[in-house]
Coordinates of C-alpha atoms and ligand atoms in Angstrom, one line a residue:
Chain A
X12 CA 146.0 66.4 98.8
X13 CA 146.5 67.0 94.9
X14 CA 144.1 69.9 93.9
X15 CA 145.5 72.0 97.1
X16 CA 147.3 74.8 97.4
X17 CA 150.3 73.7 99.9
X18 CA 152.3 76.7 100.5
X19 CA 151.0 79.9 100.4
X20 CA 153.2 83.2 101.4
X21 CA 150.0 84.5 103.6
X22 CA 147.2 82.0 104.4
X23 CA 147.4 78.7 106.5
X24 CA 144.6 76.5 106.0
X25 CA 143.1 74.8 108.2
X26 CA 141.1 71.8 106.9
X27 CA 138.8 69.0 108.3
X28 CA 140.0 65.5 108.3
X29 CA 140.4 63.4 105.0
X30 CA 136.7 62.0 104.1
X31 CA 135.5 59.5 101.4
X32 CA 132.5 60.5 99.2
X33 CA 130.9 59.8 95.7
X34 CA 130.4 61.5 93.0
X35 CA 128.8 59.8 90.0
X36 CA 129.3 56.6 92.1
X37 CA 132.7 57.2 92.1
X38 CA 134.8 57.7 95.3
X39 CA 136.4 60.6 95.7
X40 CA 138.1 62.1 98.9
X41 CA 137.7 65.9 100.2
X42 CA 138.0 67.8 103.7
X43 CA 134.9 66.8 105.7
X44 CA 133.2 70.6 106.6
X45 CA 134.1 72.2 103.1
X46 CA 131.8 72.7 100.7
X47 CA 130.9 69.9 98.5
X48 CA 131.6 71.9 95.6
X49 CA 135.2 72.9 96.6
X50 CA 135.7 69.2 97.0
X51 CA 134.8 68.3 93.3
X52 CA 136.9 71.6 92.0
X53 CA 139.8 70.2 93.7
X54 CA 139.1 66.8 92.0
X55 CA 139.1 68.3 88.7
X56 CA 135.2 68.3 88.3
X57 CA 133.7 71.6 87.1
X58 CA 130.1 70.5 85.8
X59 CA 127.8 70.3 88.2
X60 CA 124.6 70.0 86.4
X61 CA 123.1 70.2 83.3
X62 CA 120.7 73.3 82.6
X63 CA 116.9 72.5 81.8
X64 CA 116.5 73.5 78.7
X65 CA 119.4 73.1 76.6
X66 CA 121.0 70.3 78.5
X67 CA 124.3 72.9 78.6
X68 CA 127.0 72.2 81.2
X69 CA 126.5 74.3 84.2
X70 CA 129.4 75.2 87.1
X71 CA 129.0 77.6 90.0
X72 CA 129.3 81.1 89.3
X73 CA 129.3 82.9 92.9
X74 CA 130.3 80.3 95.4
X75 CA 128.6 82.1 97.8
X76 CA 125.0 80.7 98.0
X77 CA 123.8 83.3 95.8
X78 CA 122.7 82.6 92.1
X79 CA 121.9 78.9 92.3
X80 CA 124.2 77.5 89.3
X81 CA 125.6 75.1 91.2
X82 CA 122.5 72.6 91.9
X83 CA 123.5 68.9 92.4
X84 CA 121.9 66.0 94.1
X85 CA 123.4 65.0 97.3
X86 CA 122.1 62.1 98.7
X87 CA 118.9 61.7 97.1
X88 CA 118.3 65.5 97.4
X89 CA 117.7 67.0 94.3
X90 CA 118.3 71.2 94.7
X91 CA 121.0 71.1 97.0
X92 CA 123.6 74.3 96.6
X93 CA 126.6 72.4 96.7
X94 CA 128.6 75.4 97.2
X95 CA 127.8 75.9 100.4
X96 CA 127.1 72.3 101.5
X97 CA 129.3 71.0 104.1
X98 CA 131.0 67.7 102.8
X99 CA 130.3 64.6 105.1
X100 CA 131.7 61.0 104.8
X101 CA 130.0 58.7 102.5
X102 CA 128.1 61.5 100.8
X103 CA 126.5 60.7 97.5
X104 CA 126.7 63.2 94.9
X105 CA 125.2 63.5 91.4
X106 CA 125.0 65.7 88.6
X107 CA 121.6 67.3 88.4
X108 CA 119.8 67.1 85.1
X109 CA 117.1 69.9 84.8
X110 CA 115.2 70.5 87.9
X111 CA 116.1 67.0 89.4
X112 CA 114.0 64.4 90.7
X113 CA 113.0 63.8 94.4
X114 CA 113.0 60.5 95.7
Chain B
X101 CA 115.0 81.4 121.0
X102 CA 114.3 84.7 122.5
X103 CA 113.2 87.5 120.2
X104 CA 116.4 90.1 120.0
X105 CA 116.1 94.2 120.4
X106 CA 118.2 93.9 117.2
X107 CA 118.6 91.5 114.5
X108 CA 121.5 92.3 112.2
X109 CA 121.4 90.4 109.0
X110 CA 125.0 89.7 107.5
X111 CA 127.7 89.6 109.4
X112 CA 130.7 91.4 107.1
X113 CA 131.9 94.9 108.5
X114 CA 128.8 96.7 108.3
X115 CA 126.5 94.4 110.2
X116 CA 129.7 93.1 112.8
X117 CA 130.5 97.2 113.2
X118 CA 126.5 97.8 114.1
X119 CA 126.0 95.1 116.5
X120 CA 129.3 96.3 118.3
X121 CA 127.8 99.6 119.3
X122 CA 124.3 98.4 119.5
X123 CA 125.7 95.8 122.3
X124 CA 128.1 98.3 123.9
X125 CA 125.4 101.1 124.1
X126 CA 123.2 98.1 126.1
X127 CA 120.7 96.4 123.2
X128 CA 120.3 92.9 123.1
X129 CA 121.6 92.2 120.2
X130 CA 121.4 88.9 117.5
X131 CA 124.0 88.6 113.8
X132 CA 123.0 86.2 111.4
X133 CA 125.0 85.1 108.5
X134 CA 125.3 82.7 105.8
X135 CA 128.9 81.7 106.5
X136 CA 130.5 79.8 108.8
X137 CA 132.7 81.9 110.0
X138 CA 131.9 85.8 110.6
X139 CA 133.8 88.8 108.2
X140 CA 132.0 88.7 105.2
X141 CA 134.0 89.7 102.4
X142 CA 137.0 90.5 104.4
X143 CA 137.6 86.8 105.2
X144 CA 138.8 86.3 101.3
X145 CA 141.2 89.7 101.1
X146 CA 145.1 89.1 102.0
X147 CA 145.7 92.3 100.7
X148 CA 146.6 95.5 103.2
X149 CA 143.3 97.5 103.1
X150 CA 143.1 101.0 101.6
X151 CA 141.2 103.5 103.6
X152 CA 141.8 105.8 106.7
X153 CA 144.2 105.3 109.4
X154 CA 141.6 104.7 112.0
X155 CA 139.7 102.1 110.1
X156 CA 142.4 99.4 109.8
X157 CA 144.7 101.4 107.2
X158 CA 147.3 98.8 105.9
X159 CA 146.0 95.9 108.1
X160 CA 145.1 92.5 106.0
X161 CA 141.3 92.3 105.4
X162 CA 141.8 88.6 107.3
X163 CA 142.4 90.4 110.4
X164 CA 140.2 93.1 110.4
X165 CA 137.7 90.0 110.1
X166 CA 139.5 88.6 112.7
X167 CA 139.4 91.8 115.3
X168 CA 136.0 91.8 114.6
X169 CA 134.9 89.1 115.1
X170 CA 136.9 89.0 119.0
X171 CA 135.1 91.9 120.0
X172 CA 132.1 90.4 118.8
X173 CA 132.6 87.2 121.0
X174 CA 133.9 89.5 123.9
X175 CA 130.8 91.4 123.5
X176 CA 129.0 87.9 123.9
X177 CA 126.8 89.0 121.1
X178 CA 124.4 85.9 119.8
X179 CA 124.9 84.6 116.8
X180 CA 123.5 82.1 114.6
X181 CA 125.7 81.1 111.6
X182 CA 125.9 79.3 109.2
X183 CA 122.3 80.4 108.6
X184 CA 120.7 82.4 105.9
X185 CA 117.9 84.9 106.1
X186 CA 115.3 83.4 103.7
X187 CA 112.2 86.1 103.5
X188 CA 110.6 88.7 105.5
X189 CA 106.9 88.2 106.7
X190 CA 103.6 90.4 106.9
X191 CA 104.0 90.6 110.9
X192 CA 107.8 91.8 110.6
X193 CA 109.4 88.4 111.1
X194 CA 112.3 87.1 109.5
X195 CA 112.4 83.4 108.3
X196 CA 116.0 81.8 108.8
X197 CA 116.9 78.5 107.6
X198 CA 119.6 76.6 109.7
X199 CA 120.3 73.4 107.8
X200 CA 117.3 71.9 107.9
X201 CA 115.7 74.2 110.6
X202 CA 113.4 76.9 109.5
X203 CA 112.2 79.1 112.1
X204 CA 110.9 82.7 112.4
X205 CA 112.9 85.7 114.3
X206 CA 110.8 88.8 115.6
X207 CA 113.3 91.6 116.5
X208 CA 112.2 95.8 117.5
X209 CA 114.4 96.7 114.9
X210 CA 116.4 95.1 111.9
X211 CA 119.5 96.4 110.1
X212 CA 120.3 94.5 107.0
X213 CA 123.8 94.6 105.8
X214 CA 123.2 91.5 103.5
X215 CA 126.4 93.0 101.1
X216 CA 126.5 92.6 97.4
X217 CA 126.3 90.2 94.6
X218 CA 128.7 89.8 91.7
X219 CA 127.7 91.1 88.5
X220 CA 127.2 88.7 85.4
X221 CA 129.0 89.7 81.6
X222 CA 127.2 88.3 78.3
X223 CA 129.4 86.6 75.6
X224 CA 129.0 83.3 74.2
X225 CA 129.4 80.4 76.3
X226 CA 129.3 82.8 79.1
X227 CA 127.7 79.7 81.0
X228 CA 130.6 77.6 80.6
X229 CA 132.2 75.9 83.5
X230 CA 134.8 77.8 84.6
X231 CA 133.6 81.2 83.7
X232 CA 133.7 82.6 87.7
X233 CA 132.8 85.4 89.4
X234 CA 136.1 87.0 90.8
X235 CA 134.9 86.9 94.5
X236 CA 134.1 83.1 93.6
X237 CA 137.8 82.2 93.2
X238 CA 138.8 84.1 96.0
X239 CA 136.7 81.9 97.9
X240 CA 137.8 78.9 96.8
X241 CA 141.4 79.4 96.8
X242 CA 141.5 81.5 100.0
X243 CA 139.1 80.4 102.0
X244 CA 139.0 76.5 101.6
X245 CA 142.9 76.5 99.9
X246 CA 141.8 74.9 96.5
X247 CA 143.8 75.9 93.6
X248 CA 141.1 77.4 91.1
X249 CA 142.7 76.8 87.8
X250 CA 146.1 76.6 86.2
X251 CA 146.1 80.1 83.4
X252 CA 143.3 82.6 84.3
X253 CA 142.3 85.3 82.5
X254 CA 140.4 88.4 84.4
X255 CA 137.8 90.6 82.8
X256 CA 137.7 93.8 84.8
X257 CA 140.7 96.0 86.0
X258 CA 138.7 97.9 88.7
X259 CA 140.6 97.4 92.2
X260 CA 139.0 93.7 92.7
X261 CA 140.2 92.8 89.1
X262 CA 143.7 93.6 90.0
X263 CA 143.6 92.8 93.7
X264 CA 142.2 89.2 92.7
X265 CA 145.0 88.8 89.8
X266 CA 147.9 89.1 92.2
X267 CA 146.0 86.8 94.8
X268 CA 146.2 84.3 92.4
X269 CA 149.8 84.9 91.2
X270 CA 149.9 84.4 95.3
X271 CA 148.4 81.0 95.1
X272 CA 151.0 79.9 92.4
X273 CA 148.2 80.5 89.3
X274 CA 149.4 81.7 86.1
X275 CA 147.3 85.2 85.0
X276 CA 147.4 85.1 81.2
X277 CA 145.6 88.9 81.2
X278 CA 143.3 91.0 82.4
X279 CA 141.2 92.4 79.7
X280 CA 139.3 95.9 80.6
X281 CA 137.0 97.5 77.9
X282 CA 137.8 101.3 78.8
X283 CA 141.2 103.0 77.9
X284 CA 142.4 103.2 81.0
X285 CA 143.1 100.9 84.2
X286 CA 140.0 100.9 86.8
X287 CA 141.4 100.5 90.1
X288 CA 144.1 102.3 92.2
X289 CA 147.4 103.1 90.6
X290 CA 149.4 100.7 93.4
X291 CA 147.8 97.5 92.6
X292 CA 147.9 98.2 88.5
X293 CA 151.6 98.6 89.1
X294 CA 152.3 95.4 91.2
X295 CA 150.5 93.5 88.1
X296 CA 152.8 95.2 85.5
X297 CA 155.7 94.4 87.6
X298 CA 154.8 90.8 87.5
X299 CA 154.5 90.5 83.8
X300 CA 150.8 90.4 83.2
X301 CA 149.4 92.0 80.3
X302 CA 146.8 94.6 80.7
X303 CA 144.6 94.4 77.3
X304 CA 143.0 97.9 77.3
X305 CA 140.0 98.4 74.8
X306 CA 139.6 94.6 74.8
X307 CA 136.7 92.9 75.8
X308 CA 135.9 89.2 76.0
X309 CA 133.8 87.9 73.3
X310 CA 133.6 84.2 73.5
X311 CA 134.4 81.1 76.1
X312 CA 135.6 78.3 74.2
X313 CA 135.9 74.5 75.5
X314 CA 133.8 71.2 75.2
X315 CA 132.4 70.8 78.8
X316 CA 134.7 73.3 80.5
X317 CA 136.6 76.6 79.6
X318 CA 139.6 75.8 77.7
X319 CA 140.3 78.9 75.9
X320 CA 138.8 82.5 75.3
X321 CA 138.5 85.0 72.2
X322 CA 139.3 88.4 73.2
X323 CA 139.1 91.6 70.8
X324 CA 139.7 95.0 70.2
X325 CA 136.6 97.1 70.6
X326 CA 136.6 100.5 68.6
X327 CA 135.2 104.3 70.4
X328 CA 132.0 102.4 70.6
X329 CA 132.6 99.6 72.5
X330 CA 132.1 97.8 69.1
X331 CA 135.1 94.7 68.4
X332 CA 136.7 95.4 65.8
X333 CA 137.0 92.8 63.1
X334 CA 140.5 91.2 62.6
X335 CA 142.0 92.1 66.2
X336 CA 141.1 89.1 67.9
X337 CA 143.3 86.7 69.6
X338 CA 142.8 83.4 71.5
X339 CA 144.1 83.6 74.9
X340 CA 144.4 79.7 76.2
X341 CA 143.2 79.6 79.9
X342 CA 141.2 77.4 81.9
X343 CA 139.4 79.6 84.3
X344 CA 137.8 82.9 83.4
X345 CA 137.2 85.5 86.1
X346 CA 134.4 88.5 85.9
X347 CA 135.4 91.7 87.8
X348 CA 132.7 93.4 86.3
X349 CA 131.2 95.2 89.5
X350 CA 128.7 94.3 92.3
X351 CA 125.5 94.6 93.0
X352 CA 123.2 95.4 96.1
X353 CA 121.7 92.3 97.9
X354 CA 118.5 93.7 98.1
X355 CA 115.8 91.2 97.7
X356 CA 114.8 90.7 101.3
X357 CA 114.4 94.7 101.6
X358 CA 111.9 94.5 98.1
X359 CA 110.4 91.9 100.4
X360 CA 109.5 94.2 103.5
X361 CA 108.3 96.8 101.2
X362 CA 111.3 99.2 101.4
X363 CA 111.3 101.4 98.8
X364 CA 114.1 100.8 96.8
X365 CA 115.6 103.6 93.4
X366 CA 117.7 102.7 91.0
X367 CA 121.1 104.7 91.4
X368 CA 124.0 103.8 89.5
X369 CA 126.1 106.1 91.5
X370 CA 125.5 103.5 94.1
X371 CA 125.6 100.1 92.7
X372 CA 122.1 99.8 91.1
X373 CA 119.0 99.1 92.8
X374 CA 120.0 100.3 96.3
X375 CA 117.1 100.4 99.6
X376 CA 116.4 104.1 99.7
X377 CA 117.9 105.1 103.5
X378 CA 118.4 108.7 104.9
X379 CA 121.8 109.7 106.9
X380 CA 120.9 108.0 109.8
X381 CA 120.9 104.6 107.6
X382 CA 116.9 104.4 107.9
X383 CA 115.0 102.9 105.0
X384 CA 111.2 103.9 104.3
X385 CA 110.1 101.5 106.9
X386 CA 110.8 103.0 110.1
X387 CA 111.8 99.8 111.8
X388 CA 114.3 98.6 109.2
X389 CA 117.8 100.4 108.5
X390 CA 120.5 99.2 106.1
X391 CA 124.2 99.9 105.8
X392 CA 127.3 99.1 104.2
X393 CA 127.6 97.4 100.2
X394 CA 123.8 96.9 100.4
X395 CA 123.3 100.6 100.8
X396 CA 125.6 101.7 98.5
X397 CA 129.0 99.3 96.9
X398 CA 131.9 101.3 98.2
X399 CA 134.5 99.6 100.6
X400 CA 135.2 98.6 104.4
X401 CA 135.8 101.8 105.9
X402 CA 132.5 103.2 104.8
X403 CA 130.4 99.8 105.7
X404 CA 132.0 100.0 109.1
X405 CA 131.4 104.0 109.6
X406 CA 127.7 103.2 108.3
X407 CA 127.4 100.2 110.5
X408 CA 127.7 102.5 113.6
X409 CA 125.7 105.0 112.4
X410 CA 122.9 101.7 111.5
X411 CA 123.7 100.5 115.2
X412 CA 123.6 103.5 117.4
X413 CA 120.2 104.5 115.2
X414 CA 119.0 101.7 115.8
X415 CA 119.3 101.3 119.5
X416 CA 118.2 104.8 120.1
X417 CA 114.6 103.7 118.5
X418 CA 113.9 101.2 120.7
X419 CA 115.4 103.5 124.0
X420 CA 114.8 106.9 123.3
X421 CA 118.0 109.3 122.7
X422 CA 121.3 108.7 124.4
X423 CA 124.3 111.3 124.5
X424 CA 126.9 108.3 124.1
X425 CA 124.3 107.2 120.7
X426 CA 124.8 110.8 120.0
X427 CA 128.2 111.0 119.6
X428 CA 128.5 107.6 117.7
X429 CA 126.5 108.8 115.1
X430 CA 128.4 112.3 114.6
X431 CA 131.7 110.9 114.7
X432 CA 130.6 108.8 111.7
X433 CA 129.0 111.2 109.8
X434 CA 131.9 113.5 110.0
X435 CA 134.4 110.7 109.2
X436 CA 132.2 109.6 106.2
X437 CA 132.3 113.0 104.9
X438 CA 135.6 113.2 105.1
X439 CA 136.5 109.7 103.0
X440 CA 133.9 110.8 100.6
X441 CA 135.0 113.9 99.8
X442 CA 138.5 112.4 98.2
X443 CA 138.4 113.0 94.3
X444 CA 137.7 109.1 93.9
X445 CA 134.4 109.5 96.1
X446 CA 132.5 112.3 94.8
X447 CA 129.8 109.7 93.3
X448 CA 128.7 108.2 96.5
X449 CA 127.8 111.8 97.6
X450 CA 126.3 112.6 94.5
X451 CA 124.5 109.2 94.6
X452 CA 123.1 109.8 98.0
X453 CA 121.3 112.8 97.8
X454 CA 119.5 111.3 94.6
X455 CA 117.2 109.7 97.3
X456 CA 116.2 113.6 98.1
X457 CA 114.6 114.0 94.8
X458 CA 113.0 110.3 94.4
Ligands
FAD44 C1 138.7 91.8 96.2 C2 138.1 92.7 97.0 C3 139.1 93.6 97.6 C4 138.6 94.6 98.2 N1 139.6 95.6 98.7 C5 139.1 96.5 99.4 C6 140.4 97.4 100.3 O1 141.4 97.2 100.0 N2 139.8 98.3 101.1 C7 138.3 98.2 101.9 O2 138.2 99.4 102.3 N3 137.3 97.4 100.7 C8 137.8 96.5 100.0 N4 136.7 95.5 99.4 C9 135.5 96.2 99.7 C10 135.0 95.9 101.0 O3 135.6 94.1 101.4 C11 133.4 95.7 100.9 O4 132.6 96.9 100.9 C12 132.8 95.3 102.5 O5 133.4 93.9 102.5 C13 131.2 95.7 102.1 O6 131.0 95.1 103.6 P1 129.2 94.9 103.5 O7 129.0 94.0 105.6 O8 128.6 95.8 103.5 O9 129.3 93.2 103.0 P2 129.4 91.7 103.0 O10 131.0 92.3 103.6 O11 129.5 91.4 101.7 O12 128.9 90.8 104.3 C14 127.7 90.8 103.9 C15 127.6 89.1 104.5 O13 126.3 88.9 104.4 C16 126.2 87.6 104.4 N5 124.6 87.3 103.7 C17 123.7 88.3 102.8 N6 122.8 87.4 102.8 C18 122.0 87.0 104.1 C19 121.4 86.5 104.3 N7 120.4 86.5 103.7 N8 121.3 85.6 105.1 C20 122.3 85.9 105.8 N9 123.2 86.7 105.8 C21 123.6 86.8 104.8 C22 126.8 87.4 103.2 O14 127.1 86.0 103.0 C23 128.2 88.2 103.8 O15 128.7 87.2 104.9 C24 137.3 94.9 98.8 C25 136.1 93.8 98.1 C26 136.7 92.7 97.5 C27 135.9 91.7 96.7

């Protein structure tokens, strides 16, 4: 798939099966079980949310569940740390605005 | 879930060694880690490790992780992962969040081995998507096989900055350069030489002043600095890049130790705020032990040795003095002393004595 390393001198990548999911209602493809943020980055999406006060675009920073820069709305739940949350078939992922809304 | 004798929080090299030692001595041990695979930092390291021969020198980090994980499963050590320890409570239990399930665990002794978190750097637009921690980019490309970008600028020429630059090249990403504010490269000569051979420029006495781009990084503005690290006007240079990696250091992850009421002290040599601990890796609260990057930002070999000391001491604290445990502790302490006496690591010895004065 585009966006992924196909050949590496040292590493072999074990990936889950290909699944479809939705980002801002647009259909995308990713590998099951990988973090949502990895699937989005591979699809060229770096802006994950807009900041509370100044509405500035934000992406991830640490990618290991420590910094909270990557909070998104996933299947109706706000504040999901997408650098850690495993991708599942059919997930609906939205950019979060500010603190997000409970649905 | 039965409550274990010893609960190890963090499954990097420090935590895994601690768990292995405590289990081998006879304790019932539980490891909790927030990643799908154990190994901590090691699972992203494709390079052959430096360190002493006894401690996997020359073995790639990813393979050290495999060896340790194999031992954990051979010893049938119980592990809960991915799961995050989210709090330490007044009754000395910890809260564990596993997917949507939150539950408490109460162990007789705790060994915290949570490692460290990457430091951020303030510059204009440093919150722009595409400004990533160097470790974050490693995770993305070496664990998940995602192409992190087309052209990268790396800030910081310590070992992490140098190694990640090399790993970027391995993954087929162009490295536009490494920016270093000091007048010399921070990391080991071997790593710097590899980078220079690959034709990557290292901008000494330079810093980043701005990330540019509309919704994500499109370029970076760097500039030369004077003796006081202030930008020199007229030396600005624009570097085309779509990712900027921040590799300026790590800080111990001691949030849970604050909650547990352990004394924390600021010791720059050890990486900032660290839990106060003695030679036996015991904190100011006797049933809580620490080891690895959480106790001092160092390297995998020292993290593993501290893990062995913590594991054996936690065992003895529950089951009483034991000759085998004593031998493990003495051996690990003497190996640590040898490693830390090298010209590079004097700062750790200096830092660790500062607790006594505190
Ligand atoms: C690019 C790079 C290159 C390096 N090269 C070398 C080298 O060549 N030689 C060498 O000796 N060292 C090297 N190191 C350093 C070495 O990797 C670290 O010193 C070592 O991994 C520290 O081990 P640790 O177990 O203390 O922490 P870590 O390896 O960071 O492990 C900590 C673990 O705890 C988990 N955790 C944290 N908080 C929680 C929580 N609340 N709940 C559950 N789990 C949690 C973390 O996610 C992680 O899995 C390198 C480091 C980097 C970044």
